[in-house]
Tab-separated table of C-alpha atoms in Angstrom:
chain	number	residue	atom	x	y	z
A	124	UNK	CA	129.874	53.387	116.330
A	125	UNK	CA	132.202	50.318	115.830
A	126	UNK	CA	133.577	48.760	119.387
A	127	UNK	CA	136.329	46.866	120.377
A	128	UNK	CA	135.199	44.393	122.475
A	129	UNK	CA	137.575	43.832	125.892
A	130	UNK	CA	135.799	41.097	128.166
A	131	UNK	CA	132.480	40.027	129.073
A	132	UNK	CA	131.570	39.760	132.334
A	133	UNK	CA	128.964	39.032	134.993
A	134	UNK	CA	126.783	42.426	135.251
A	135	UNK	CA	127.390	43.487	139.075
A	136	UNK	CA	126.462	46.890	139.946
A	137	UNK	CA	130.134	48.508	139.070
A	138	UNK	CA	130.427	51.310	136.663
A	139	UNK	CA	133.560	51.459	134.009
A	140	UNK	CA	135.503	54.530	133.595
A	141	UNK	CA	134.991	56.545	130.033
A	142	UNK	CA	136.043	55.900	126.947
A	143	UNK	CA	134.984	52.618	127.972
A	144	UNK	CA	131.802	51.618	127.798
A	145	UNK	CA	129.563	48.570	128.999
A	146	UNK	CA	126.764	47.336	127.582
A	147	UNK	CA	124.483	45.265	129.324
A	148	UNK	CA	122.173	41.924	128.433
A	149	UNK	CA	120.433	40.062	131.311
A	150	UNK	CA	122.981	38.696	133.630
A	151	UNK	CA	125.857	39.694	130.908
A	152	UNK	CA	127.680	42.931	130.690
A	153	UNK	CA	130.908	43.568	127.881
A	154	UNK	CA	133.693	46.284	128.215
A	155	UNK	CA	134.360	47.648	124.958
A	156	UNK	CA	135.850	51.207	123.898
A	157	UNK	CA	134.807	52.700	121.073
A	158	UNK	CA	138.222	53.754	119.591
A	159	UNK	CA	140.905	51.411	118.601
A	160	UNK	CA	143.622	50.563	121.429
A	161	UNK	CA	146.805	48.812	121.039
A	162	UNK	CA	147.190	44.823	122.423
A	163	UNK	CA	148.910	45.762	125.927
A	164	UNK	CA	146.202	48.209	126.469
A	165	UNK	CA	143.613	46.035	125.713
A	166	UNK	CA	145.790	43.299	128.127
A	167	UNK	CA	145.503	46.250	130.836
A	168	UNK	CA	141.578	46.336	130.480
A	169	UNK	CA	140.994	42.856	130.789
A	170	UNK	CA	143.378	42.292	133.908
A	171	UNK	CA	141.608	45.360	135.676
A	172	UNK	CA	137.988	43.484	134.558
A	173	UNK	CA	139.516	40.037	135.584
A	174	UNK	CA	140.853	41.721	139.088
A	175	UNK	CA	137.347	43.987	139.252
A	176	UNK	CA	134.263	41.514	138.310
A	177	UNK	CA	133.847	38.006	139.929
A	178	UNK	CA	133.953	35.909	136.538
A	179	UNK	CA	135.585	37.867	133.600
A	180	UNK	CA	136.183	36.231	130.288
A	181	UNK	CA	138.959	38.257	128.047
A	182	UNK	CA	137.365	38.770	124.311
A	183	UNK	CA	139.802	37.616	121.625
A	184	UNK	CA	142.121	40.388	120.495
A	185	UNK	CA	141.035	42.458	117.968
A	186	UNK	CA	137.254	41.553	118.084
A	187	UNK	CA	135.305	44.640	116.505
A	188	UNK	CA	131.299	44.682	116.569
A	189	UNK	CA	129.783	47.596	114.676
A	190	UNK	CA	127.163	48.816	117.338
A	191	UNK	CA	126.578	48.184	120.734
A	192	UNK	CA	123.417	47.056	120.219
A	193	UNK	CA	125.280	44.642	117.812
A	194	UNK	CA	127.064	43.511	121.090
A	195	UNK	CA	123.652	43.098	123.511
A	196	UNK	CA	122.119	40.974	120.532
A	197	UNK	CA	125.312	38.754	120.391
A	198	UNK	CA	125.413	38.466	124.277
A	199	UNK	CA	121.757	37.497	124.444
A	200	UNK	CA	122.114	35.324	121.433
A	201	UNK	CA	125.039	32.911	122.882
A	202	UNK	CA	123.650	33.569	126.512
A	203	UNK	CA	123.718	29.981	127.749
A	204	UNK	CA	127.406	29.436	126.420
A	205	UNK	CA	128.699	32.514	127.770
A	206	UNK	CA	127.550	31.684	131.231
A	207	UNK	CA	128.362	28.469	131.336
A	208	UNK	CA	131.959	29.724	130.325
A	209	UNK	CA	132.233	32.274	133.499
A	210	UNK	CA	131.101	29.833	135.450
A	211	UNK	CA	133.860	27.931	134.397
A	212	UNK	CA	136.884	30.643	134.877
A	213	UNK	CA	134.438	32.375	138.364
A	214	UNK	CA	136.796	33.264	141.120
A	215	UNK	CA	140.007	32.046	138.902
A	216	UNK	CA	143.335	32.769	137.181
A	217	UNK	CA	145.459	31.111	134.512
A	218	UNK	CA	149.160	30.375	135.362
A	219	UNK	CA	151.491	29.476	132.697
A	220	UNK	CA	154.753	26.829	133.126
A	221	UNK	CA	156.781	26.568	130.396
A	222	UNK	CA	159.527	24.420	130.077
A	223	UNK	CA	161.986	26.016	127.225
A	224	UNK	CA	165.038	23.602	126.450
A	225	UNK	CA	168.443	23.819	127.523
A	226	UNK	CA	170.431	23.045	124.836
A	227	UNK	CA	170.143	23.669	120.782
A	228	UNK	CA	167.968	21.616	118.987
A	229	UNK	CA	169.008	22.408	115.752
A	230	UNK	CA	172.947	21.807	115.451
A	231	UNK	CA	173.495	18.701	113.545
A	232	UNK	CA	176.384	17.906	111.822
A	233	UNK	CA	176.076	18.174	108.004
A	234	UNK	CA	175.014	15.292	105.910
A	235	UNK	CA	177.948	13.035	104.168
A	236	UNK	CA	175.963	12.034	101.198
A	237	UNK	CA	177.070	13.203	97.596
A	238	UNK	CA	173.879	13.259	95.291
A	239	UNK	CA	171.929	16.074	96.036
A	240	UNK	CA	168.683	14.155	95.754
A	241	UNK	CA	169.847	11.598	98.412
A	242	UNK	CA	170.670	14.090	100.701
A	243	UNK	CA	167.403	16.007	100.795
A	244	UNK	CA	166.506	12.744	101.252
A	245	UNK	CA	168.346	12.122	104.403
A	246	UNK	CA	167.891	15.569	105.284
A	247	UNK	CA	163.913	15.351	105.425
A	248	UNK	CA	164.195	11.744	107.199
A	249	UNK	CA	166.486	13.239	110.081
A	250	UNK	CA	164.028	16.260	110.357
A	251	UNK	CA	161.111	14.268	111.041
A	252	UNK	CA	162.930	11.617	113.403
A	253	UNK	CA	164.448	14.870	115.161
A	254	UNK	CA	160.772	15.942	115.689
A	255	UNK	CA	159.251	13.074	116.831
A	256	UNK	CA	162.101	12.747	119.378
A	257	UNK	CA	161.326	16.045	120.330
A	258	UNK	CA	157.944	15.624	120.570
A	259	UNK	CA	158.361	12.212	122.890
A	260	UNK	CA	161.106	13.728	125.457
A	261	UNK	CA	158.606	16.788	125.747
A	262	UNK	CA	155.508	14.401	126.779
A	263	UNK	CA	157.690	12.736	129.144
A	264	UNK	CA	158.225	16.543	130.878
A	265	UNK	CA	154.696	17.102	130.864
A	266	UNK	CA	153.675	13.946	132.311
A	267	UNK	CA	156.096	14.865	134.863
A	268	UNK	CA	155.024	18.543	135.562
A	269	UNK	CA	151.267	17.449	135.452
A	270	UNK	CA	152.180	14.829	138.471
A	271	UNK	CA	152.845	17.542	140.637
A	272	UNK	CA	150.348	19.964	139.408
A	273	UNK	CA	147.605	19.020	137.990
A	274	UNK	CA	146.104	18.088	141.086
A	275	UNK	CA	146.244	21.754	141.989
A	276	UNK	CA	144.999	23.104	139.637
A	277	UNK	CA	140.732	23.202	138.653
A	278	UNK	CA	142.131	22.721	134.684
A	279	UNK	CA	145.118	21.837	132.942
A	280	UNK	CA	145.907	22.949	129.185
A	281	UNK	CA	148.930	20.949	127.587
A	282	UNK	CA	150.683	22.453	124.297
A	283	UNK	CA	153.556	20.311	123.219
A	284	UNK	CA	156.876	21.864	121.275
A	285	UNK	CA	154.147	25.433	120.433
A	286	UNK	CA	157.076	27.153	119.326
A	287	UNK	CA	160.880	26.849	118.455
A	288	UNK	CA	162.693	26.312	121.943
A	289	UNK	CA	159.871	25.497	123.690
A	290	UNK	CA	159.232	21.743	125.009
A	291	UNK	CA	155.836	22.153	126.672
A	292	UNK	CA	153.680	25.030	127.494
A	293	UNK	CA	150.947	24.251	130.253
A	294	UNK	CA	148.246	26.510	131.046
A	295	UNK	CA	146.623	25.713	134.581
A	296	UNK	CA	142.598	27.225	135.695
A	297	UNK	CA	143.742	27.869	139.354
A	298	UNK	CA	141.308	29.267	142.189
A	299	UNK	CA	142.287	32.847	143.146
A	300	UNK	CA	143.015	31.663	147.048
A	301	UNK	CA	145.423	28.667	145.995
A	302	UNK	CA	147.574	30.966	142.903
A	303	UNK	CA	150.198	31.897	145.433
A	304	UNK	CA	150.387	28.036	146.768
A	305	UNK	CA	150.304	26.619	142.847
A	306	UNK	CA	152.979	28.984	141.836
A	307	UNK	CA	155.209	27.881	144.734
A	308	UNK	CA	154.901	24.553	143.604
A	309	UNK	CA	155.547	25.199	139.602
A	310	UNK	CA	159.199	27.040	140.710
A	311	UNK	CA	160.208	24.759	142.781
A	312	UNK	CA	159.816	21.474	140.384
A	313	UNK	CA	162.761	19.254	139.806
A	314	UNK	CA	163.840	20.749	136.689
A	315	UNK	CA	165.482	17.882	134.187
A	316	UNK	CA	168.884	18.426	132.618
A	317	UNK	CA	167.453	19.364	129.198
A	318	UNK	CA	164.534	22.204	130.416
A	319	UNK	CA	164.287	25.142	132.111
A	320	UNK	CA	161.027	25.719	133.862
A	321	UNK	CA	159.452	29.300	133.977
A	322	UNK	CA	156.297	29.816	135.719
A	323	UNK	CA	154.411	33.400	134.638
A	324	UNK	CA	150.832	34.396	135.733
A	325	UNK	CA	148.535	35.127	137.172
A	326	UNK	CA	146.581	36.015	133.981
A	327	UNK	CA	143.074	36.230	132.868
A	328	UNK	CA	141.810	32.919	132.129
A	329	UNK	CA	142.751	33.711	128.542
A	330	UNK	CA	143.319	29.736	127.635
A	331	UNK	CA	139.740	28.697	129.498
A	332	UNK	CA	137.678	31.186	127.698
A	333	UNK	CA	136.630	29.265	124.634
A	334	UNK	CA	133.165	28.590	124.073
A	335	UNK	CA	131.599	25.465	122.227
A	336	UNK	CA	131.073	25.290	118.811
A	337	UNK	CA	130.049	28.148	116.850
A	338	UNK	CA	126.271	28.308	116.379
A	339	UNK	CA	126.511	31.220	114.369
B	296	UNK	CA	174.481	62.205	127.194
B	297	UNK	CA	173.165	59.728	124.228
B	298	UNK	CA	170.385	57.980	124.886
B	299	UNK	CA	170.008	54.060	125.983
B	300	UNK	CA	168.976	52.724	122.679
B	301	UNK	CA	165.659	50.977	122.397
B	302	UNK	CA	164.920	47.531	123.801
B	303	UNK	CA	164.788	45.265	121.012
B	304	UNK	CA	162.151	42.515	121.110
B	305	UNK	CA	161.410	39.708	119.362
B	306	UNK	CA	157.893	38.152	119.577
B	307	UNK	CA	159.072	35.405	117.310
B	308	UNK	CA	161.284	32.916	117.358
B	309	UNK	CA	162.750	30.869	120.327
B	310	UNK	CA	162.421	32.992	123.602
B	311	UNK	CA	165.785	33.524	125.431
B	312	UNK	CA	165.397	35.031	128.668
B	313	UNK	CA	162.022	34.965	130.664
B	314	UNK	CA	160.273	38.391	130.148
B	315	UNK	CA	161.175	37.690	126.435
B	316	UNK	CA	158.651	34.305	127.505
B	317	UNK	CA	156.232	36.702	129.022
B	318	UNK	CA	155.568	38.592	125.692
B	319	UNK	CA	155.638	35.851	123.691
B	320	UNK	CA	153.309	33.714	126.442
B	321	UNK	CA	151.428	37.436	126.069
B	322	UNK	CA	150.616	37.728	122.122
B	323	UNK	CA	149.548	34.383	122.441
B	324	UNK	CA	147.045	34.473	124.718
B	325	UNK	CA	145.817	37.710	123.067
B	326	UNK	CA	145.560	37.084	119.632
B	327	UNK	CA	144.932	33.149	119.737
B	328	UNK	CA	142.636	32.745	122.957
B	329	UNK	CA	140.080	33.865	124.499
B	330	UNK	CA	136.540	34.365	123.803
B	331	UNK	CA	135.396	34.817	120.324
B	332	UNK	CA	131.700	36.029	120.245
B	333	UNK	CA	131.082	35.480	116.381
B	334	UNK	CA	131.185	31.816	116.277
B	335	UNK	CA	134.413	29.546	115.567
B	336	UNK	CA	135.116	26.193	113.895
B	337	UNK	CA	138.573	24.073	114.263
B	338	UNK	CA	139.036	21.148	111.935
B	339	UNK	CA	140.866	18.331	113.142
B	340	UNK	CA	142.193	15.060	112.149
B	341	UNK	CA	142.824	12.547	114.751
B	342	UNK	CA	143.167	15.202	117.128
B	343	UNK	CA	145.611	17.527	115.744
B	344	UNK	CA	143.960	21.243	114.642
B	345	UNK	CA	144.641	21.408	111.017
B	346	UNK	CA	143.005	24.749	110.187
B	347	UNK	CA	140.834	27.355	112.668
B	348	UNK	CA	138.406	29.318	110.896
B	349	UNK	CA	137.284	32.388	112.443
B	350	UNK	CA	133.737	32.328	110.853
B	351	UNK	CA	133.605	36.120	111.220
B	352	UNK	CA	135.810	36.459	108.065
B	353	UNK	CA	134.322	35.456	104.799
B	354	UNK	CA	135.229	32.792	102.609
B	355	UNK	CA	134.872	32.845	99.272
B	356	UNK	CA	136.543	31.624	95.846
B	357	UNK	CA	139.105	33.507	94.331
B	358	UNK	CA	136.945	34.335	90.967
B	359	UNK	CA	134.545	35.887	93.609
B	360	UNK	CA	137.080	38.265	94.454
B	361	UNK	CA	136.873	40.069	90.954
B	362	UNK	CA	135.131	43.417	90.887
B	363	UNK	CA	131.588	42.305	89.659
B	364	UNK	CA	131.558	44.842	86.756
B	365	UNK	CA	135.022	43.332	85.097
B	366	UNK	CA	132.071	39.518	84.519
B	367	UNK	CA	129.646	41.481	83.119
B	368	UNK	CA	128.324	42.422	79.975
B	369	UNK	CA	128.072	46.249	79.974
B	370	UNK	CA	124.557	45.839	78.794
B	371	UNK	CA	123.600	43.523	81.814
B	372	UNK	CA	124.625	46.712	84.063
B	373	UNK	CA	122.625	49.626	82.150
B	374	UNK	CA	119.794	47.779	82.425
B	375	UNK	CA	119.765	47.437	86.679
B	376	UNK	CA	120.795	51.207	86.165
């Protein structure tokens, strides 16, 4: 029977609610379910694991493993990385600030240049200056939301220009007791002219839930 | 009464309102973090991740691909049979 795996988690004496199942290995449990469930349901299991077990590490989405007893030889297998990683995310959450820009970064006025080759030319040149500019301004907001919160934070994740729109996208480990505290602090940051600065969480520690190297 | 038509959203692109963000922020986490219990591998050059290579999927060259049969010589296979 082929599982989906949800989260691993520390094994404390708490039962899951069918079709789910756990499976057990030392001081290491898994949720899985043994049908297939769409990505916000999967999101739903892993936020009532994250808000249920004391350390709670949310499985990649999909992540199938053909038998449970698949699973407990995995979990035993990579033992000493998996605890060391709920150690790491124990008694946390992951909050998100994003800073999205304000204004288009695409409109540029069109290129003068006749030949066609010299203005693919020109074109290409201005694309790459317009991304290292892009990529400079959104270091300089980074540095400036890490000044106020990385101190608050356990860990900080940095992800400059991820997507289209998007300057920088921080993800910070944050103890459980200080989320409300950190949050405060992320909405009410001086927001520059050219960002806007949305703060979403708490989440799973989705970002902090990467092991080492694979051994496998 | 008609009714509302469905929400539209896009989980690509450039987000433009902030539970737009949320999804997007969403299938991120989901389908590029988080733990992967098969093993995983990220090249990188001076820091920036060129390629991630879930180690769970198999690799192999395109000529392996081919149904075995179509490389060999029929007589090859009736004598395994």
């Amino acid at each position: 029977m082929s599982l989906l795996l949800h989260a691993i988690v520390a094994a404390e004496p708490v039962a899951v609610e069918a079709p789910l199942v756990r499976v057990d290995a030392g001081t290491l449990s898994a949720i899985a379910s043994p049908t297939e469930v769409e990505m916000l349901e999967h999101h739903t299991i892993v936020e009532k694991a994250h808000a249920t077990f004391s350390a709670c590490l949310p499985a990649r989405y999909p992540t199938w493993v053909d038998t449970s007893q698949a699973l407990r030889e995995r979990l035993e297998r990579r033992e000493v990385d998996l605890l060391k990683a709920l150690e790491r995310v124990r008694g946390k959450a992951e909050l998100a600030v994003t800073a999205t820009w304000t204004t288009s970064q695409h409109e540029q006025p069109p290129l003068a240049a006749s030949a066609p080759g010299r203005r693919y030319l020109l074109q290409r040149q201005r694309e790459f200056a317009h991304a290292d500019a892009l990529r400079r301004r959104a270091t300089e907001v980074a540095e400036q939301l890490e000044a106020t919160l990385a101190a608050l934070a356990v860990e900080t994740q940095r992800a400059l220009t991820p997507r289209p729109g998007v300057a920088v996208s921080l993800a910070l480990l944050v103890q459980q007791r200080a989320i409300d505290k950190v949050k405060a602090a992320a909405q009410n940051l001086d927001e520059p002219q050219d960002v806007r600065i949305l703060v979403s969480g708490p989440w799973p520690p989705y970002s902090f839930a990467r092991l080492g190297m694979g051994e496998e | 009464m008609q009714p509302p038509p469905p929400r539209q959203i896009n989980l690509l692109g450039a987000p433009d309102e902030p539970n737009q963000l949320s999804l997007v922020e969403l299938a991120d986490r989901l389908l590029n973090r988080g733990v992967v219990l098969t093993g995983e591998a990220v090249i990188s050059v001076a820091g920036v991740d060129l390629i991630y290579l879930g180690l769970n999927l198999v690799l192999t060259a395109v000529e392996n691909l081919q149904p075995r049969q179509s490389h060999e010589p029929t007589a090859a296979r009736d004598r395994r049979r």
